[in-house]
Short mmCIF file of C-alpha atoms and ligand atoms in Angstrom, two decimals:
data_model
loop_
_atom_site.label_atom_id
_atom_site.label_comp_id
_atom_site.label_asym_id
_atom_site.label_seq_id
_atom_site.Cartn_x
_atom_site.Cartn_y
_atom_site.Cartn_z
CA MET A 1 72.68 75.32 96.75
CA LEU A 2 73.05 78.77 98.24
CA SER A 3 69.38 79.60 97.91
CA HIS A 4 68.52 76.25 99.50
CA THR A 5 70.73 77.04 102.48
CA ARG A 6 69.29 80.50 102.70
CA SER A 7 65.68 79.35 102.73
CA GLN A 8 66.56 76.79 105.42
CA ARG A 9 68.01 79.61 107.47
CA ASP A 10 64.87 81.68 106.85
CA ARG A 11 62.62 78.85 108.05
CA LEU A 12 64.67 78.39 111.20
CA ALA A 13 64.66 82.13 111.80
CA ALA A 14 60.87 82.30 111.52
CA GLY A 15 60.71 79.68 114.29
CA PHE A 16 62.98 81.78 116.48
CA ASP A 17 60.51 84.62 116.38
CA ARG A 18 57.88 82.68 118.38
CA PRO A 19 57.60 84.00 121.96
CA LYS A 20 57.94 80.50 123.44
CA VAL A 21 61.15 79.79 121.50
CA LYS A 22 62.49 83.23 122.40
CA ARG A 23 61.97 82.57 126.12
CA LEU A 24 63.70 79.21 125.79
CA MET A 25 66.65 80.60 123.83
CA ARG A 26 67.17 83.40 126.33
CA ARG A 27 67.50 80.82 129.13
CA LEU A 28 70.40 79.10 127.34
CA PRO A 29 73.80 80.03 128.80
CA GLY A 30 75.29 81.02 125.42
CA TRP A 31 78.49 79.70 123.87
CA ARG A 32 82.24 80.06 124.26
CA GLY A 33 83.59 82.30 121.54
CA VAL A 34 83.03 85.47 119.55
CA LEU A 35 80.70 86.06 116.64
CA ALA A 36 82.50 88.65 114.51
CA LEU A 37 80.23 90.27 111.94
CA ASN A 38 81.82 91.83 108.87
CA TYR A 39 80.26 94.84 107.15
CA HIS A 40 81.63 96.98 104.33
CA ARG A 41 79.19 99.70 103.27
CA ILE A 42 75.84 100.91 104.65
CA GLY A 43 73.19 102.80 102.70
CA ASP A 44 71.45 102.77 99.34
CA HIS A 45 73.48 101.52 96.38
CA THR A 46 70.83 101.65 93.66
CA ALA A 47 72.18 104.69 91.82
CA SER A 48 75.84 103.95 92.50
CA PRO A 49 78.37 103.11 89.76
CA TRP A 50 80.48 101.21 92.33
CA ASP A 51 80.52 97.55 93.34
CA HIS A 52 77.03 96.87 94.72
CA SER A 53 78.13 93.69 96.47
CA LEU A 54 80.00 95.86 98.98
CA TRP A 55 76.77 97.16 100.49
CA SER A 56 76.09 95.10 103.60
CA ALA A 57 72.79 96.70 104.60
CA SER A 58 70.56 99.71 104.07
CA ALA A 59 70.49 102.24 106.90
CA GLU A 60 67.05 100.90 107.91
CA LEU A 61 68.19 97.28 108.04
CA PHE A 62 71.37 98.18 109.92
CA ASP A 63 69.25 100.04 112.47
CA LEU A 64 67.06 96.94 112.97
CA GLN A 65 70.11 94.66 113.22
CA LEU A 66 71.63 96.91 115.88
CA ALA A 67 68.39 96.80 117.87
CA VAL A 68 68.62 92.98 117.89
CA LEU A 69 72.27 93.08 118.95
CA ALA A 70 71.58 95.62 121.71
CA ALA A 71 68.84 93.37 123.10
CA GLU A 72 70.24 89.87 122.56
CA ALA A 73 74.03 90.11 122.48
CA GLU A 74 76.98 91.42 124.40
CA VAL A 75 78.66 93.65 121.84
CA ILE A 76 82.34 93.93 122.71
CA ALA A 77 85.51 95.52 121.31
CA PRO A 78 88.66 93.60 120.30
CA GLY A 79 90.30 94.88 123.49
CA ASP A 80 87.72 92.94 125.57
CA ILE A 81 88.51 89.57 124.01
CA GLY A 82 91.59 88.84 126.14
CA ALA A 83 89.57 89.01 129.35
CA ALA A 84 86.76 86.94 127.84
CA LEU A 85 89.25 84.23 126.83
CA GLN A 86 90.74 84.16 130.32
CA ASP A 87 87.41 83.94 132.04
CA GLY A 88 86.29 81.31 129.52
CA LYS A 89 82.62 81.62 130.47
CA PRO A 90 79.89 81.20 127.90
CA GLY A 91 78.06 84.26 126.64
CA ARG A 92 76.75 85.86 123.46
CA ARG A 93 79.73 87.97 122.49
CA VAL A 94 79.50 89.82 119.22
CA LEU A 95 82.03 92.00 117.46
CA ILE A 96 80.79 94.47 114.82
CA THR A 97 83.50 95.15 112.22
CA PHE A 98 83.78 97.28 109.08
CA ASP A 99 86.47 96.87 106.42
CA ASP A 100 88.07 99.42 104.07
CA GLY A 101 86.98 102.75 105.59
CA TYR A 102 84.20 103.93 103.28
CA ARG A 103 82.81 107.35 104.16
CA ASP A 104 79.31 105.95 104.74
CA ASN A 105 80.73 104.11 107.76
CA PHE A 106 81.19 107.49 109.39
CA GLU A 107 78.14 109.27 107.97
CA ILE A 108 75.53 106.51 108.29
CA ALA A 109 76.79 103.63 110.45
CA TYR A 110 78.45 105.66 113.22
CA PRO A 111 75.37 107.72 114.21
CA LEU A 112 73.29 104.51 114.32
CA LEU A 113 75.91 102.77 116.47
CA ARG A 114 75.82 105.75 118.84
CA LYS A 115 72.02 105.70 118.90
CA HIS A 116 72.08 102.08 120.12
CA GLY A 117 75.07 102.62 122.42
CA LEU A 118 77.11 99.97 120.59
CA THR A 119 80.77 99.84 119.67
CA ALA A 120 82.34 98.72 116.39
CA THR A 121 85.78 98.27 114.86
CA PHE A 122 86.85 99.94 111.62
CA PHE A 123 89.73 98.43 109.65
CA LEU A 124 91.32 101.11 107.48
CA ALA A 125 93.45 100.82 104.35
CA THR A 126 95.55 103.91 105.07
CA GLY A 127 96.52 104.55 101.44
CA PHE A 128 92.87 105.17 100.53
CA ILE A 129 92.73 107.93 103.16
CA ASP A 130 96.12 109.46 102.35
CA ARG A 131 95.79 109.42 98.56
CA PRO A 132 92.10 108.92 97.81
CA ARG A 133 91.61 106.71 94.80
CA VAL A 134 89.04 104.25 93.55
CA ALA A 135 89.60 100.71 94.84
CA TRP A 136 90.14 98.08 92.16
CA TRP A 137 86.80 96.31 92.79
CA ASP A 138 84.93 99.60 92.48
CA GLU A 139 86.89 100.50 89.36
CA LEU A 140 85.97 97.17 87.74
CA ALA A 141 82.30 97.85 88.53
CA TRP A 142 82.56 101.39 87.21
CA MET A 143 84.13 100.21 83.94
CA VAL A 144 81.50 97.52 83.35
CA ARG A 145 78.59 99.84 84.18
CA GLY A 146 80.12 102.65 82.10
CA SER A 147 80.39 100.31 79.16
CA ARG A 148 76.71 99.42 79.42
CA ALA A 149 75.66 103.07 79.66
CA GLN A 150 77.76 103.97 76.61
CA ALA A 151 76.33 101.13 74.59
CA LEU A 152 72.75 102.06 75.49
CA GLU A 153 73.39 105.68 74.61
CA ALA A 154 74.84 104.75 71.24
CA GLY A 155 71.77 102.62 70.53
CA GLU A 156 73.96 99.53 70.37
CA TRP A 157 72.21 96.49 71.59
CA LEU A 158 74.54 93.77 70.38
CA PRO A 159 76.66 92.39 71.82
CA ARG A 160 77.52 94.65 74.72
CA THR A 161 74.05 95.58 75.96
CA MET A 162 72.90 92.00 75.70
CA ALA A 163 75.73 90.77 77.86
CA LEU A 164 75.27 93.65 80.24
CA ASP A 165 71.69 94.10 81.31
CA ALA A 166 71.58 95.24 84.95
CA ALA A 167 71.79 91.70 86.39
CA GLY A 168 74.34 90.75 83.75
CA ALA A 169 76.48 93.70 84.77
CA ASP A 170 76.51 92.53 88.40
CA ALA A 171 77.44 89.00 87.29
CA THR A 172 80.21 90.30 85.02
CA ILE A 173 81.57 92.46 87.84
CA ALA A 174 81.57 89.44 90.19
CA THR A 175 83.45 87.32 87.61
CA LEU A 176 86.08 90.00 86.98
CA THR A 177 86.53 90.63 90.70
CA ALA A 178 87.00 86.91 91.40
CA HIS A 179 89.58 86.71 88.61
CA TYR A 180 91.48 89.73 89.91
CA LYS A 181 91.89 88.04 93.32
CA THR A 182 93.73 85.10 91.70
CA LEU A 183 96.31 87.29 89.90
CA PRO A 184 99.90 87.81 91.02
CA ASN A 185 100.16 91.41 92.20
CA GLU A 186 102.42 92.54 89.34
CA ARG A 187 99.74 91.60 86.81
CA THR A 188 96.80 93.37 88.43
CA GLU A 189 97.37 96.81 86.84
CA ALA A 190 97.70 95.28 83.38
CA PHE A 191 94.43 93.45 83.98
CA LEU A 192 92.65 96.71 84.90
CA ASP A 193 94.14 98.36 81.78
CA HIS A 194 92.88 95.46 79.70
CA VAL A 195 89.33 95.72 81.09
CA ALA A 196 89.47 99.50 80.53
CA VAL A 197 90.12 98.90 76.83
CA ALA A 198 87.73 95.96 76.48
CA THR A 199 84.83 97.88 77.99
CA GLY A 200 85.72 101.11 76.19
CA SER A 201 85.33 102.92 79.54
CA GLY A 202 88.97 103.79 80.13
CA ARG A 203 90.44 103.98 83.62
CA CYS A 204 88.58 105.76 86.38
CA ASP A 205 89.66 109.31 87.29
CA PRO A 206 91.11 109.34 90.86
CA ASP A 207 89.05 112.50 91.52
CA GLU A 208 85.99 110.24 91.60
CA ALA A 209 87.31 108.99 94.95
CA ALA A 210 87.59 112.43 96.55
CA GLU A 211 84.75 111.76 99.02
CA MET A 212 84.73 108.00 98.99
CA TRP A 213 86.80 107.31 102.13
CA ILE A 214 86.76 108.60 105.68
CA THR A 215 89.37 111.20 106.63
CA TRP A 216 91.83 111.00 109.53
CA GLU A 217 89.76 113.61 111.34
CA MET A 218 86.74 111.29 111.03
CA ALA A 219 88.85 108.38 112.31
CA ARG A 220 89.79 110.46 115.34
CA GLU A 221 86.12 111.28 115.92
CA LEU A 222 85.29 107.54 115.76
CA ARG A 223 87.91 106.91 118.46
CA ARG A 224 86.52 109.71 120.64
CA GLY A 225 83.08 108.15 120.20
CA GLY A 226 84.24 104.82 121.65
CA MET A 227 84.94 102.99 118.39
CA THR A 228 88.08 100.94 117.67
CA ILE A 229 90.40 101.48 114.71
CA GLY A 230 92.40 98.63 113.17
CA GLY A 231 94.67 98.22 110.14
CA HIS A 232 93.89 96.78 106.70
CA THR A 233 97.25 97.46 104.89
CA VAL A 234 98.15 100.56 102.85
CA THR A 235 96.91 99.66 99.33
CA HIS A 236 94.75 96.57 100.01
CA PRO A 237 96.74 93.90 98.14
CA VAL A 238 96.10 90.20 98.66
CA LEU A 239 99.09 89.70 101.00
CA ALA A 240 99.75 86.08 100.02
CA ARG A 241 100.35 87.22 96.42
CA ILE A 242 103.25 89.58 97.25
CA PRO A 243 106.77 88.83 98.58
CA ALA A 244 107.46 89.05 102.31
CA ALA A 245 109.37 92.34 101.97
CA ARG A 246 106.36 94.00 100.30
CA GLN A 247 103.99 92.48 102.87
CA GLU A 248 106.14 94.10 105.52
CA GLU A 249 105.86 97.50 103.80
CA GLU A 250 102.09 97.16 103.57
CA ILE A 251 101.65 96.14 107.22
CA GLU A 252 104.26 98.41 108.77
CA GLY A 253 103.29 101.34 106.55
CA CYS A 254 99.69 100.99 107.71
CA ALA A 255 100.72 100.69 111.37
CA GLY A 256 102.97 103.75 111.05
CA ARG A 257 100.21 105.95 109.67
CA ILE A 258 97.71 104.82 112.32
CA GLU A 259 100.23 105.60 115.04
CA GLN A 260 101.03 109.03 113.56
CA GLU A 261 97.42 110.03 113.10
CA LEU A 262 95.74 108.45 116.12
CA GLY A 263 98.64 108.30 118.57
CA GLU A 264 98.19 104.60 119.27
CA PRO A 265 99.82 101.41 117.95
CA MET A 266 98.01 99.15 115.48
CA ARG A 267 96.90 96.24 117.66
CA TRP A 268 94.11 94.86 115.46
CA PHE A 269 94.30 93.93 111.81
CA ALA A 270 92.04 92.50 109.08
CA TYR A 271 93.50 90.63 106.11
CA PRO A 272 92.45 92.14 102.74
CA VAL A 273 89.92 89.78 101.09
CA GLY A 274 90.41 87.46 104.09
CA ALA A 275 90.00 83.98 102.58
CA ARG A 276 92.17 81.19 104.04
CA ASP A 277 94.73 81.48 101.22
CA THR A 278 95.15 85.28 101.39
CA PHE A 279 97.77 85.32 104.18
CA THR A 280 100.87 83.25 104.86
CA ALA A 281 103.29 82.26 107.63
CA ASP A 282 105.31 85.36 106.64
CA THR A 283 102.23 87.54 107.18
CA ARG A 284 101.75 86.09 110.66
CA GLN A 285 105.40 86.68 111.55
CA ILE A 286 105.30 90.30 110.42
CA LEU A 287 102.11 90.94 112.40
CA THR A 288 103.52 89.30 115.54
CA ARG A 289 106.75 91.30 115.26
CA GLY A 290 104.71 94.47 114.87
CA GLY A 291 102.76 93.83 118.08
CA VAL A 292 99.41 93.01 116.48
CA GLN A 293 97.28 91.08 118.99
CA LEU A 294 94.42 89.91 116.81
CA ALA A 295 94.12 89.48 113.05
CA PHE A 296 90.76 88.80 111.45
CA SER A 297 90.09 86.61 108.44
CA PHE A 298 86.85 86.49 106.47
CA TYR A 299 85.61 83.07 105.42
CA GLY A 300 82.62 82.61 107.66
CA GLY A 301 81.77 80.91 110.92
CA HIS A 302 82.35 82.21 114.44
CA ALA A 303 85.54 82.14 116.49
CA ARG A 304 85.49 79.43 119.17
CA PHE A 305 87.61 79.74 122.32
CA SER A 306 88.31 75.98 122.10
CA ARG A 307 90.26 76.40 118.87
CA TRP A 308 91.41 79.96 119.28
CA ASP A 309 93.99 81.34 116.86
CA PRO A 310 94.66 85.05 117.52
CA LEU A 311 96.00 85.55 113.98
CA ASP A 312 93.05 83.91 112.27
CA VAL A 313 89.85 85.06 113.93
CA PRO A 314 87.09 84.16 111.46
CA ARG A 315 84.31 86.59 110.60
CA THR A 316 80.87 86.15 109.11
CA HIS A 317 79.69 87.99 106.03
CA VAL A 318 76.79 90.40 106.43
CA GLY A 319 74.69 91.03 103.33
CA PRO A 320 71.30 92.61 102.69
CA GLU A 321 69.66 89.17 103.13
CA LEU A 322 70.56 89.11 106.84
CA SER A 323 67.15 89.79 108.38
CA PRO A 324 66.89 90.78 112.06
CA GLU A 325 65.31 87.35 112.73
CA ILE A 326 68.24 85.43 111.23
CA LEU A 327 70.69 87.65 113.09
CA GLN A 328 68.84 86.89 116.31
CA GLY A 329 69.18 83.17 115.56
CA MET A 330 72.87 83.61 114.79
CA VAL A 331 73.46 85.26 118.16
CA TRP A 332 71.70 82.40 119.98
CA LEU A 333 73.16 79.52 117.93
CA PRO A 334 76.15 80.68 115.86
CA GLY A 335 77.39 77.11 115.39
CA LEU A 336 74.22 76.40 113.45
CA LEU A 337 73.52 79.69 111.72
CA ALA A 338 76.71 81.75 111.33
CA ARG A 339 78.32 80.70 108.10
ZN1 LIG B 401 88.94 95.06 102.39
#
């Protein structure tokens, strides 16, 4: 089903590349809304023990995507959305967003954004910066890959190596990650402990995360360079799975650290994981009380002014399959192509 949809998108995108179609598309007035793109990591993941599904694009692909956005879109910041809503005119407004605060955002993505003169928003989980540690999804990947390496080294080929060839490892990681997201928060650590034993890998040393996340100094440099910083909680829990009092700690703790370090209030927020069932009415209330103006979800589609909800601005996933041609099509016709 997915591959069918993808190939349909590819065929459409190939059509968009014809000069005649391009001229026609550029004459269209645009649409009323914002296409918010969601990235996580940029670069080359091939040798990495971490969760490969977090890599949104290679540096080369990101560079090409930015060239398309610079030419075809109006890339805006969250602070520009209020005026756009008021004026209500159609356009091709795009928001570039990054979640989690991986160091490659600063080292690879930021220089490319500067090269193209574009702005982006970085949603930070402040606990990762303050006490660097490996995120649970990366730890699951590390444990599964470690298990495979151990088994290969020991000359074992049954059953662990069979279940965990390279593609099998990615599939296992995806299954474990999906399961983790369904767990009540108080059971998540026990689950990680269980996988640590089952894989024989043990738990990941926090030192592994020493250079994984951006630092506050890097966040300040991003601000000076015209980027926007938003919040993404302290420890990245699925907010809907924890009681309101803990949600408050996660949101207010994050806002407090951003204010201390950057000297500005947290006005923009992205829900961890971001599916429709990952935030609640309590979450909305806490955000509103804290002065957050826009909160971003992550289940696809673009945000239409006609059904605008400032605390549920949908974003579209960016993965390595997003060719510059498809992105160009998405900017022209997000209702058709942004899923
Ligand atoms: Zn996240």
